[in-house]
Coordinates of C-alpha atoms in Angstrom, one line a residue:
M139 CA 20.3 -50.2 -94.7
Q140 CA 18.3 -51.3 -91.7
R141 CA 21.3 -53.4 -90.4
R142 CA 23.4 -50.2 -90.3
R143 CA 21.2 -48.4 -88.0
P144 CA 22.3 -49.7 -84.7
R145 CA 25.9 -48.9 -85.7
L146 CA 25.2 -45.3 -86.5
R147 CA 23.5 -44.7 -83.3
M148 CA 26.7 -46.2 -81.5
L149 CA 28.8 -43.8 -83.6
G150 CA 26.6 -40.8 -82.6
R151 CA 27.2 -41.4 -78.9
V152 CA 31.0 -41.0 -79.1
P153 CA 31.0 -37.2 -79.4
L154 CA 28.4 -37.1 -76.5
L155 CA 30.6 -39.1 -74.2
H156 CA 33.7 -37.4 -75.3
L157 CA 31.7 -33.9 -74.3
L158 CA 30.6 -35.2 -70.9
L159 CA 34.2 -36.3 -70.1
V160 CA 35.7 -33.0 -71.0
C161 CA 33.2 -31.2 -69.0
G162 CA 33.8 -33.3 -66.1
L163 CA 37.5 -32.8 -66.1
T164 CA 37.0 -29.1 -66.5
T165 CA 34.5 -28.8 -63.6
F166 CA 37.2 -30.8 -61.4
A167 CA 40.1 -28.5 -62.5
L168 CA 38.1 -25.4 -61.7
G169 CA 37.0 -26.7 -58.3
T170 CA 40.4 -27.6 -57.6
L171 CA 41.7 -24.0 -58.6
L172 CA 38.9 -22.2 -56.7
S173 CA 39.6 -24.2 -53.4
S174 CA 43.3 -23.2 -53.7
R175 CA 42.2 -19.4 -54.0
I176 CA 39.8 -19.6 -51.2
F177 CA 42.1 -21.3 -48.8
P178 CA 45.7 -20.2 -49.9
A179 CA 47.3 -21.0 -46.6
S180 CA 46.0 -24.3 -46.0
K181 CA 48.2 -27.4 -46.1
S182 CA 45.4 -29.8 -45.9
S183 CA 41.7 -30.1 -45.1
I184 CA 41.6 -33.7 -44.4
L185 CA 41.7 -35.0 -40.9
G186 CA 44.6 -37.1 -40.2
S187 CA 46.8 -35.8 -43.0
Y188 CA 48.0 -32.5 -41.9
K189 CA 51.3 -31.9 -40.3
L190 CA 53.3 -28.8 -39.1
P191 CA 56.4 -28.7 -41.4
K192 CA 59.9 -28.9 -39.8
H193 CA 60.3 -25.2 -41.1
E194 CA 57.7 -22.6 -41.8
I195 CA 58.2 -19.9 -44.3
G196 CA 56.8 -16.6 -43.3
I197 CA 54.4 -14.8 -45.4
Q198 CA 53.1 -11.2 -45.7
R199 CA 49.2 -11.2 -45.4
R200 CA 48.5 -7.5 -45.0
S201 CA 50.5 -4.6 -46.0
N202 CA 50.9 -3.4 -42.5
E203 CA 52.4 -6.6 -41.2
L204 CA 55.7 -7.5 -40.6
H205 CA 57.6 -9.8 -42.8
W206 CA 58.5 -13.1 -40.9
T207 CA 61.7 -14.9 -41.4
R208 CA 62.3 -18.8 -41.4
E209 CA 61.8 -20.4 -38.1
S210 CA 62.4 -23.9 -36.9
S211 CA 59.3 -25.6 -35.2
P212 CA 59.7 -27.3 -31.9
P213 CA 60.5 -31.2 -32.2
H214 CA 57.0 -32.2 -30.6
L215 CA 55.2 -30.5 -33.4
S216 CA 56.8 -32.6 -36.1
K217 CA 54.8 -35.7 -35.1
E218 CA 51.4 -36.7 -36.8
P219 CA 48.3 -35.8 -34.9
Q220 CA 46.1 -38.6 -33.4
P221 CA 43.1 -39.4 -35.7
S222 CA 39.8 -38.3 -34.5
P223 CA 36.3 -39.6 -35.1
K224 CA 34.5 -38.6 -38.4
L225 CA 32.2 -35.6 -37.7
D226 CA 29.7 -33.8 -40.0
G227 CA 31.4 -30.6 -39.5
A228 CA 30.0 -27.7 -41.5
T229 CA 26.4 -27.2 -41.9
G230 CA 26.6 -26.4 -45.6
L231 CA 24.4 -23.1 -45.0
V232 CA 27.3 -20.8 -45.6
E233 CA 29.7 -20.9 -48.6
P234 CA 33.0 -21.7 -47.4
Y235 CA 35.0 -18.5 -48.3
K236 CA 32.4 -16.4 -46.5
L237 CA 33.5 -18.1 -43.2
W238 CA 36.7 -16.3 -43.5
K239 CA 35.7 -13.1 -45.4
P240 CA 36.2 -10.0 -43.2
P241 CA 33.1 -7.5 -43.0
S242 CA 33.5 -4.6 -45.3
G243 CA 35.4 -1.6 -44.0
R244 CA 33.5 0.7 -46.1
N245 CA 36.5 3.1 -46.6
F246 CA 37.0 3.8 -42.7
A247 CA 40.6 3.9 -41.7
P248 CA 42.5 5.0 -38.7
C249 CA 42.8 8.9 -38.0
V250 CA 44.9 9.4 -35.0
E251 CA 46.9 12.5 -36.2
P252 CA 46.4 15.4 -33.8
S253 CA 44.8 18.8 -35.0
D254 CA 46.6 21.7 -36.1
P255 CA 46.6 23.6 -32.8
Y256 CA 48.0 20.6 -30.9
T257 CA 51.4 21.4 -29.6
S258 CA 54.3 19.6 -28.0
P259 CA 54.1 19.4 -24.0
G260 CA 54.6 22.5 -22.1
E261 CA 56.8 22.9 -18.9
S262 CA 55.6 20.1 -16.6
R263 CA 53.8 21.3 -13.4
G264 CA 54.9 17.9 -11.5
Y265 CA 55.0 14.2 -11.8
L266 CA 52.3 11.6 -12.1
L267 CA 52.9 8.2 -10.5
V268 CA 50.6 5.5 -11.6
H269 CA 49.8 2.3 -10.0
T270 CA 48.0 0.1 -12.4
N271 CA 45.3 -2.6 -11.4
G272 CA 44.1 -5.8 -12.8
G273 CA 45.1 -8.2 -15.5
L274 CA 47.2 -7.2 -18.6
N275 CA 44.4 -5.4 -20.7
Q276 CA 42.9 -3.7 -17.6
M277 CA 46.4 -2.4 -16.9
R278 CA 46.8 -1.4 -20.6
A279 CA 43.7 0.7 -20.9
G280 CA 44.4 2.4 -17.5
I281 CA 48.2 3.1 -18.6
C282 CA 46.8 4.9 -21.9
D283 CA 44.2 6.7 -19.9
M284 CA 46.8 8.1 -17.5
V285 CA 48.8 9.4 -20.4
A286 CA 45.9 11.3 -21.5
V287 CA 45.2 12.6 -18.0
A288 CA 48.9 13.5 -17.8
R289 CA 48.3 15.8 -20.8
I290 CA 45.4 17.5 -19.3
L291 CA 47.3 18.0 -16.1
N292 CA 50.5 19.2 -17.8
A293 CA 52.4 16.5 -15.9
T294 CA 55.5 14.3 -16.4
V295 CA 54.6 10.5 -16.4
V296 CA 56.8 8.1 -14.4
I297 CA 56.8 4.8 -15.9
P298 CA 53.8 3.1 -14.4
E299 CA 53.8 0.4 -11.8
L300 CA 52.2 -2.9 -12.8
D301 CA 49.7 -4.5 -10.3
K302 CA 51.6 -7.2 -8.4
R303 CA 48.9 -7.9 -5.8
S304 CA 46.1 -9.1 -8.2
F305 CA 44.5 -12.6 -8.3
W306 CA 47.6 -13.4 -10.7
Q307 CA 50.2 -12.4 -8.4
D308 CA 52.5 -11.5 -11.3
S309 CA 55.8 -9.9 -10.4
S310 CA 56.4 -8.4 -14.0
N311 CA 57.8 -4.9 -14.0
F312 CA 56.9 -2.5 -16.8
S313 CA 59.9 -3.4 -19.1
D314 CA 59.2 -7.1 -18.8
V315 CA 55.9 -6.6 -20.5
F316 CA 56.3 -3.6 -22.6
D317 CA 58.9 -1.8 -24.7
E318 CA 60.0 0.9 -22.2
E319 CA 62.3 2.9 -24.5
Y320 CA 59.7 2.9 -27.5
F321 CA 57.0 3.9 -25.0
I322 CA 59.1 7.1 -24.1
S323 CA 60.1 8.2 -27.6
A324 CA 56.7 7.5 -29.1
L325 CA 54.9 9.9 -26.6
A326 CA 57.7 12.5 -26.8
S327 CA 55.2 14.8 -28.8
D328 CA 52.5 14.2 -26.4
V329 CA 53.8 13.9 -22.8
T330 CA 57.1 13.8 -21.1
V331 CA 57.6 10.4 -19.8
V332 CA 60.6 9.3 -17.4
K333 CA 61.8 6.1 -15.9
K334 CA 62.1 7.1 -12.4
L335 CA 61.1 9.9 -10.0
P336 CA 64.0 12.3 -9.6
K337 CA 66.0 11.2 -6.2
E338 CA 65.2 14.7 -4.4
L339 CA 61.4 13.8 -4.9
T340 CA 61.6 10.3 -3.6
T341 CA 61.0 11.3 -0.1
T342 CA 58.5 14.2 -0.7
T343 CA 55.1 14.1 0.6
K344 CA 52.8 12.9 -2.4
A345 CA 49.2 13.4 -3.0
V346 CA 47.6 10.0 -3.2
K347 CA 44.2 10.2 -5.2
H348 CA 41.8 7.8 -6.3
F349 CA 40.6 9.5 -9.4
R350 CA 37.0 9.6 -9.8
S351 CA 35.8 6.9 -12.3
W352 CA 34.8 7.9 -15.9
S353 CA 35.7 11.5 -15.3
G354 CA 35.9 14.3 -18.1
V355 CA 38.4 17.1 -18.4
E356 CA 36.5 19.5 -16.0
Y357 CA 37.1 17.1 -13.2
Y358 CA 40.8 16.9 -13.6
R359 CA 41.2 20.7 -14.2
N360 CA 39.0 21.8 -11.3
E361 CA 39.8 19.2 -8.6
I362 CA 43.2 17.7 -9.5
F363 CA 45.1 20.4 -11.3
P364 CA 45.0 22.8 -8.2
L365 CA 46.9 20.0 -6.1
W366 CA 50.1 21.3 -8.0
E367 CA 50.1 24.3 -5.6
D368 CA 50.9 22.0 -2.6
Y369 CA 52.4 18.9 -4.1
Q370 CA 55.0 18.1 -6.7
V371 CA 54.0 14.5 -7.0
I372 CA 50.6 13.2 -7.4
R373 CA 50.0 9.4 -7.1
A374 CA 47.0 7.9 -9.1
A375 CA 46.1 4.7 -6.7
K376 CA 44.3 3.2 -9.5
S377 CA 44.0 3.6 -13.2
D378 CA 41.3 1.6 -14.7
S379 CA 38.1 3.5 -15.9
R380 CA 39.4 7.0 -14.4
L381 CA 38.6 8.6 -17.8
A382 CA 35.1 8.9 -19.6
N383 CA 34.5 7.1 -22.6
N384 CA 32.8 9.9 -24.4
N385 CA 32.4 13.8 -24.5
L386 CA 36.2 14.4 -24.3
P387 CA 38.2 16.7 -26.6
L388 CA 39.0 15.2 -29.9
D389 CA 42.8 15.5 -29.4
I390 CA 42.5 13.7 -25.9
Q391 CA 40.7 10.8 -27.5
K392 CA 43.3 10.6 -30.4
L393 CA 46.1 10.6 -27.9
R394 CA 44.5 7.7 -26.2
C395 CA 44.6 5.7 -29.4
R396 CA 48.2 6.8 -30.3
A397 CA 49.2 5.4 -26.9
F398 CA 46.9 2.2 -27.0
Y399 CA 47.7 1.1 -30.6
N400 CA 51.1 2.5 -31.2
A401 CA 53.2 3.6 -28.0
L402 CA 52.5 0.7 -25.6
R403 CA 53.8 -2.2 -27.6
F404 CA 55.1 -5.3 -26.0
S405 CA 58.8 -6.1 -25.2
P406 CA 60.9 -7.4 -28.1
R407 CA 61.1 -10.9 -26.9
I408 CA 57.3 -11.1 -26.3
E409 CA 56.8 -9.7 -30.0
K410 CA 59.3 -12.2 -31.2
L411 CA 57.8 -15.3 -29.7
G412 CA 54.2 -14.0 -30.5
K413 CA 54.8 -13.7 -34.0
L414 CA 56.5 -17.1 -34.2
L415 CA 53.3 -18.5 -32.8
V416 CA 51.4 -16.7 -35.4
E417 CA 53.6 -18.1 -38.2
R418 CA 53.2 -21.6 -36.8
M419 CA 49.5 -21.2 -36.4
R420 CA 49.2 -20.1 -40.2
S421 CA 50.9 -23.3 -41.4
Y422 CA 47.6 -25.0 -40.6
G423 CA 45.8 -22.5 -42.8
P424 CA 43.2 -19.6 -42.0
Y425 CA 42.5 -19.9 -38.2
I426 CA 40.2 -18.9 -35.6
A427 CA 41.5 -17.5 -32.2
L428 CA 39.1 -18.3 -29.4
H429 CA 39.4 -16.4 -26.2
L430 CA 37.9 -19.3 -24.0
R431 CA 37.5 -17.4 -20.7
Y432 CA 36.5 -20.5 -18.8
E433 CA 39.1 -20.1 -16.1
K434 CA 39.1 -20.3 -12.5
D435 CA 39.5 -16.5 -11.8
M436 CA 36.5 -15.6 -14.3
L437 CA 34.0 -18.3 -13.0
A438 CA 34.7 -17.4 -9.4
F439 CA 34.3 -13.5 -10.3
S440 CA 31.0 -14.0 -12.2
G441 CA 29.5 -16.5 -9.9
C442 CA 28.9 -18.8 -13.0
T443 CA 28.7 -22.5 -12.2
Y444 CA 26.6 -24.1 -15.1
G445 CA 28.2 -27.4 -16.1
L446 CA 30.3 -27.7 -12.9
S447 CA 30.1 -30.3 -10.1
P448 CA 28.9 -29.2 -6.8
D449 CA 32.5 -29.4 -5.4
E450 CA 33.7 -27.2 -8.1
A451 CA 30.9 -24.6 -7.5
E452 CA 31.8 -24.5 -3.8
E453 CA 35.3 -24.0 -4.5
L454 CA 34.5 -21.2 -6.9
A455 CA 32.1 -19.6 -4.1
N456 CA 35.0 -19.7 -1.6
I457 CA 37.4 -17.9 -3.9
R458 CA 34.9 -15.2 -4.6
E459 CA 34.1 -14.6 -0.8
N460 CA 37.8 -14.4 -0.2
T461 CA 38.4 -11.8 -2.7
P462 CA 37.0 -8.4 -1.4
Q463 CA 36.7 -6.9 -4.7
W464 CA 35.0 -9.7 -6.2
R465 CA 32.4 -10.4 -3.4
V466 CA 28.8 -10.1 -4.7
K467 CA 25.9 -10.6 -2.3
H468 CA 23.1 -12.7 -3.0
I469 CA 24.4 -13.7 -6.6
D470 CA 22.2 -16.4 -8.3
P471 CA 24.4 -18.5 -11.0
R472 CA 21.2 -19.4 -12.9
D473 CA 20.0 -15.7 -13.2
Q474 CA 23.7 -14.7 -14.3
R475 CA 23.6 -17.4 -17.1
V476 CA 20.3 -16.4 -18.2
K477 CA 21.0 -12.8 -18.6
G478 CA 24.3 -13.5 -20.8
Y479 CA 26.6 -12.7 -17.9
C480 CA 28.4 -16.1 -18.0
P481 CA 31.2 -17.2 -20.3
L482 CA 30.1 -19.9 -22.7
T483 CA 31.5 -23.2 -21.8
P484 CA 33.8 -25.1 -24.2
K485 CA 30.9 -27.5 -25.2
E486 CA 28.8 -24.4 -26.0
V487 CA 31.5 -22.8 -28.0
A488 CA 31.8 -26.1 -30.1
M489 CA 28.0 -26.0 -30.7
F490 CA 28.1 -22.4 -31.8
L491 CA 31.1 -22.6 -34.1
T492 CA 29.5 -25.7 -35.6
A493 CA 26.3 -24.0 -36.1
L494 CA 27.9 -21.1 -37.9
G495 CA 29.3 -23.5 -40.3
Y496 CA 32.9 -24.2 -39.6
P497 CA 34.1 -27.6 -40.5
L498 CA 36.0 -30.1 -38.3
S499 CA 39.1 -29.0 -40.2
T500 CA 39.4 -25.7 -38.7
P501 CA 42.3 -24.8 -36.9
I502 CA 41.6 -23.1 -33.6
Y503 CA 44.1 -21.2 -31.4
V504 CA 42.7 -21.3 -27.7
A505 CA 43.8 -18.1 -26.0
S506 CA 43.4 -18.8 -22.4
G507 CA 45.1 -19.8 -19.3
E508 CA 44.1 -23.1 -17.5
I509 CA 40.8 -24.1 -18.3
Y510 CA 38.7 -24.9 -15.2
G511 CA 37.8 -28.7 -15.3
G512 CA 40.7 -29.5 -17.5
E513 CA 40.4 -32.2 -20.3
S514 CA 36.8 -33.2 -19.3
Q515 CA 35.6 -29.6 -20.1
M516 CA 37.4 -29.6 -23.3
A517 CA 36.3 -32.9 -24.5
D518 CA 33.5 -31.7 -26.7
L519 CA 35.4 -29.0 -28.3
Q520 CA 38.2 -31.2 -29.0
S521 CA 36.2 -33.9 -30.6
R522 CA 34.5 -31.5 -32.9
F523 CA 37.5 -29.3 -33.8
P524 CA 40.6 -31.6 -33.5
I525 CA 43.2 -29.1 -34.7
L526 CA 43.0 -27.2 -31.4
M527 CA 46.1 -25.4 -30.6
S528 CA 47.4 -23.2 -27.9
K529 CA 50.9 -21.5 -27.1
E530 CA 51.8 -24.5 -24.8
K531 CA 51.3 -26.8 -28.0
L532 CA 52.9 -24.3 -30.6
A533 CA 55.9 -23.5 -28.7
S534 CA 58.6 -25.8 -27.1
E535 CA 58.9 -25.9 -23.4
E536 CA 62.3 -24.1 -23.6
E537 CA 60.8 -21.3 -25.8
L538 CA 57.8 -20.9 -23.3
K539 CA 60.0 -21.2 -20.0
P540 CA 60.9 -17.4 -19.7
F541 CA 57.2 -16.5 -19.7
T542 CA 55.3 -19.2 -17.9
A543 CA 55.6 -17.9 -14.4
Y544 CA 54.2 -14.4 -15.5
A545 CA 50.5 -14.3 -16.3
S546 CA 50.8 -10.9 -17.9
Q547 CA 53.4 -11.9 -20.4
M548 CA 51.6 -15.3 -21.2
A549 CA 48.3 -13.1 -21.8
A550 CA 50.5 -10.9 -24.2
L551 CA 51.4 -13.9 -26.2
D552 CA 47.7 -14.8 -26.6
Y553 CA 47.0 -11.0 -27.5
I554 CA 49.3 -11.1 -30.4
V555 CA 48.1 -14.4 -32.0
S556 CA 44.4 -13.2 -31.3
V557 CA 44.9 -9.9 -33.0
E558 CA 46.5 -11.4 -36.0
S559 CA 43.9 -14.3 -36.5
D560 CA 41.7 -14.6 -39.6
V561 CA 38.5 -14.7 -37.0
F562 CA 38.4 -13.9 -33.5
V563 CA 35.7 -15.4 -31.2
P564 CA 35.5 -14.5 -27.4
S565 CA 33.4 -16.7 -25.1
Y566 CA 33.0 -13.7 -22.8
S567 CA 33.2 -9.8 -23.1
G568 CA 36.0 -9.4 -20.7
N569 CA 39.2 -7.1 -20.8
M570 CA 41.0 -8.8 -23.2
A571 CA 38.1 -9.5 -25.5
R572 CA 37.3 -5.9 -25.7
A573 CA 40.8 -4.7 -26.1
V574 CA 41.3 -7.4 -29.1
E575 CA 38.0 -6.3 -30.8
G576 CA 38.9 -2.7 -30.6
H577 CA 42.5 -3.3 -32.0
R578 CA 41.1 -5.4 -34.9
R579 CA 38.7 -2.6 -35.7
F580 CA 41.5 -0.2 -35.7
L581 CA 43.6 -2.2 -38.0
G582 CA 40.8 -2.5 -40.7
H583 CA 37.9 -4.3 -39.2
R584 CA 39.2 -7.8 -39.3
K585 CA 36.5 -10.4 -38.6
T586 CA 35.3 -10.6 -34.9
I587 CA 32.4 -12.6 -34.1
S588 CA 30.8 -11.5 -30.8
P589 CA 28.4 -14.4 -29.5
D590 CA 25.1 -13.2 -28.2
R591 CA 25.2 -15.1 -25.0
K592 CA 21.7 -14.2 -23.8
A593 CA 20.2 -15.6 -27.1
L594 CA 22.4 -18.5 -27.3
V595 CA 21.6 -19.7 -23.7
R596 CA 17.9 -19.6 -24.8
L597 CA 18.7 -21.9 -27.7
F598 CA 21.2 -24.2 -25.8
N599 CA 18.5 -24.6 -23.0
K600 CA 16.0 -25.8 -25.6
I601 CA 18.5 -28.3 -26.9
E602 CA 18.9 -29.6 -23.3
I603 CA 15.4 -30.3 -22.7
G604 CA 14.8 -31.7 -26.2
S605 CA 12.7 -29.0 -27.8
L606 CA 15.4 -28.1 -30.3
K607 CA 18.0 -30.3 -32.0
E608 CA 21.3 -29.4 -33.5
G609 CA 21.2 -29.2 -37.2
K610 CA 20.0 -27.0 -40.1
R611 CA 17.3 -25.3 -37.9
L612 CA 19.7 -24.4 -35.0
S613 CA 22.4 -23.1 -37.6
E614 CA 19.7 -20.8 -39.4
L615 CA 18.8 -19.3 -36.0
I616 CA 22.3 -18.7 -34.8
I617 CA 23.6 -17.5 -38.2
D618 CA 20.7 -15.0 -38.4
I619 CA 21.4 -13.8 -34.8
H620 CA 25.1 -13.0 -35.6
K621 CA 24.8 -11.3 -39.2
K622 CA 25.5 -8.1 -37.6
R623 CA 27.8 -9.0 -35.0
Q624 CA 31.1 -9.7 -36.9
G625 CA 33.1 -6.4 -36.3
S626 CA 31.8 -4.1 -39.3
P627 CA 32.2 -0.3 -38.9
R628 CA 29.8 1.5 -36.6
K629 CA 29.9 4.4 -34.0
R630 CA 30.5 3.4 -30.3
R631 CA 27.3 2.8 -28.5
G632 CA 26.2 5.3 -25.9
P633 CA 24.6 4.6 -22.5
I634 CA 21.4 2.5 -22.1
S635 CA 18.4 5.0 -22.0
G636 CA 17.1 5.5 -18.6
T637 CA 20.3 4.5 -16.7
K638 CA 22.0 7.1 -14.1
G639 CA 25.1 7.8 -12.4
K640 CA 27.6 5.0 -12.4
E641 CA 25.2 2.4 -14.1
R642 CA 24.9 5.0 -17.0
F643 CA 28.6 4.9 -17.5
R644 CA 29.0 1.1 -17.0
S645 CA 26.3 0.5 -19.7
E646 CA 28.1 2.7 -22.4
E647 CA 30.4 0.8 -24.8
A648 CA 34.1 1.2 -23.6
F649 CA 36.3 3.5 -25.8
Y650 CA 38.9 0.8 -26.3
V651 CA 36.3 -1.6 -27.6
N652 CA 35.4 0.6 -30.5
P653 CA 37.4 3.9 -31.0
Q654 CA 35.0 5.3 -33.6
P655 CA 34.3 7.9 -34.5
E656 CA 37.4 9.7 -33.1
C657 CA 40.2 7.4 -34.2
I658 CA 38.5 5.7 -37.1
C659 CA 37.1 8.0 -39.9
H660 CA 35.4 7.5 -43.2
K661 CA 38.0 8.2 -46.0
E662 CA 36.5 9.2 -49.3
P663 CA 37.7 7.1 -52.6
L664 CA 40.3 8.9 -54.7
G665 CA 37.6 9.0 -57.4
T666 CA 35.0 10.8 -55.2
L667 CA 37.9 13.3 -53.9
S668 CA 38.8 14.2 -57.6
L669 CA 35.2 14.7 -58.4
N670 CA 34.5 17.0 -55.3
N671 CA 37.8 18.9 -56.1
S672 CA 36.6 19.5 -59.6
L673 CA 33.4 20.7 -58.5
T674 CA 34.8 23.2 -56.0
T675 CA 37.0 24.4 -58.9
L676 CA 34.1 24.9 -61.1
L677 CA 32.2 26.9 -58.4

């Protein structure tokens, strides 16, 4: 009997080993299933093995998006990307699915329908000519404001003239950038829009006005409306920031939203290529759209020189001095950066995204013009996030050729890919960043991470002097700072307390950054509505 004991012990281990083997296989299978659920669109998460297929199949991610058709990828994208050095990537402090999870919409939804008393436009008093100014999104906001002003003045809008004298020297006309026919028809119930001024009025004397910035209805009714007594045509010399952000009639605010998010859509050829770029970007999986505003014009405008050579800093200073509207006296680059007024550098963006937990396999679309400093400035970002794409990489030279000479049209392509991204991160709160953030809020509070540049500069300065290192502690700090900066529903911020005059208006959150509460309203769940109706009946 004693000789049989070892044999019995061996037999007793077989079920245990079998059980452990089954548990291990089950765990592996569940892990594989969960990873496919978390990253449904991802082709691969291993560096060096991803490849854009020769044909991509369009998908419908959200109910309000268009169905995309099968498209061929440009030849240069069928090649295997070059291998990059291994990096630690994600910090592991955030669960992978949370990196892509949008903030809760809390039953907020667009509400832009006019009120019951709202009527179609009455008999026009005259024509409003609009001369826009600035880049693409500055012009877009100005055009939509002028639509609202035309409603206030009971005027007919002539298709706006785009700015051709700005820093970008873009010769595009309205119909080159926007769908002109749709713009006219979509606003038919709000204002009358015509393509040209009637011939008999082309030589007539016009009232040329610089409308006062951030003005309300009273200003236009009391100071501009009386001009119709002497003139048939009023010309708005500038269009940006001519209408207040707040304290306007609800129907005027809703009209601004209908114009911005519906009527003013891009031309068909821009929309077509933009959606194709989105489709090609999605072949890599969920992606971040990074608006990297580290461009010559922005650095010259802001006076920011951190990370640049003395020669580069001098070049930017000369550009600023030779551009009258950008000239700022006694500007201090260090002070600008400490206060958070400078765009993050590509290296700082790389540190920021790494600290948030995004791994090296994260696809990133860089929405920008030419980065100042070129490849040397992009080296750190490229090494940390090798799947770094742009419109120039996603589209063939032939596909992009019709747009390359026009800054506004190239910016429109970036805008489309940014709005449709899984996560949007701007390195600077400029006109495009604000417009994209507001559009993403309007479409359902898609995830938008707004870097706290002032707080980040303090942390990055500590890293530079060696009092803080990249790693778990930095990640904890950055994640905590940005918990409430991811695009969740909230009311638009008013002016900073104590500010007066123009500074008070400048301190307000711009209307198109966050059109809540006028254009984004809380919708009660169906169950709550049924309960309220039942209670009303009982009472």
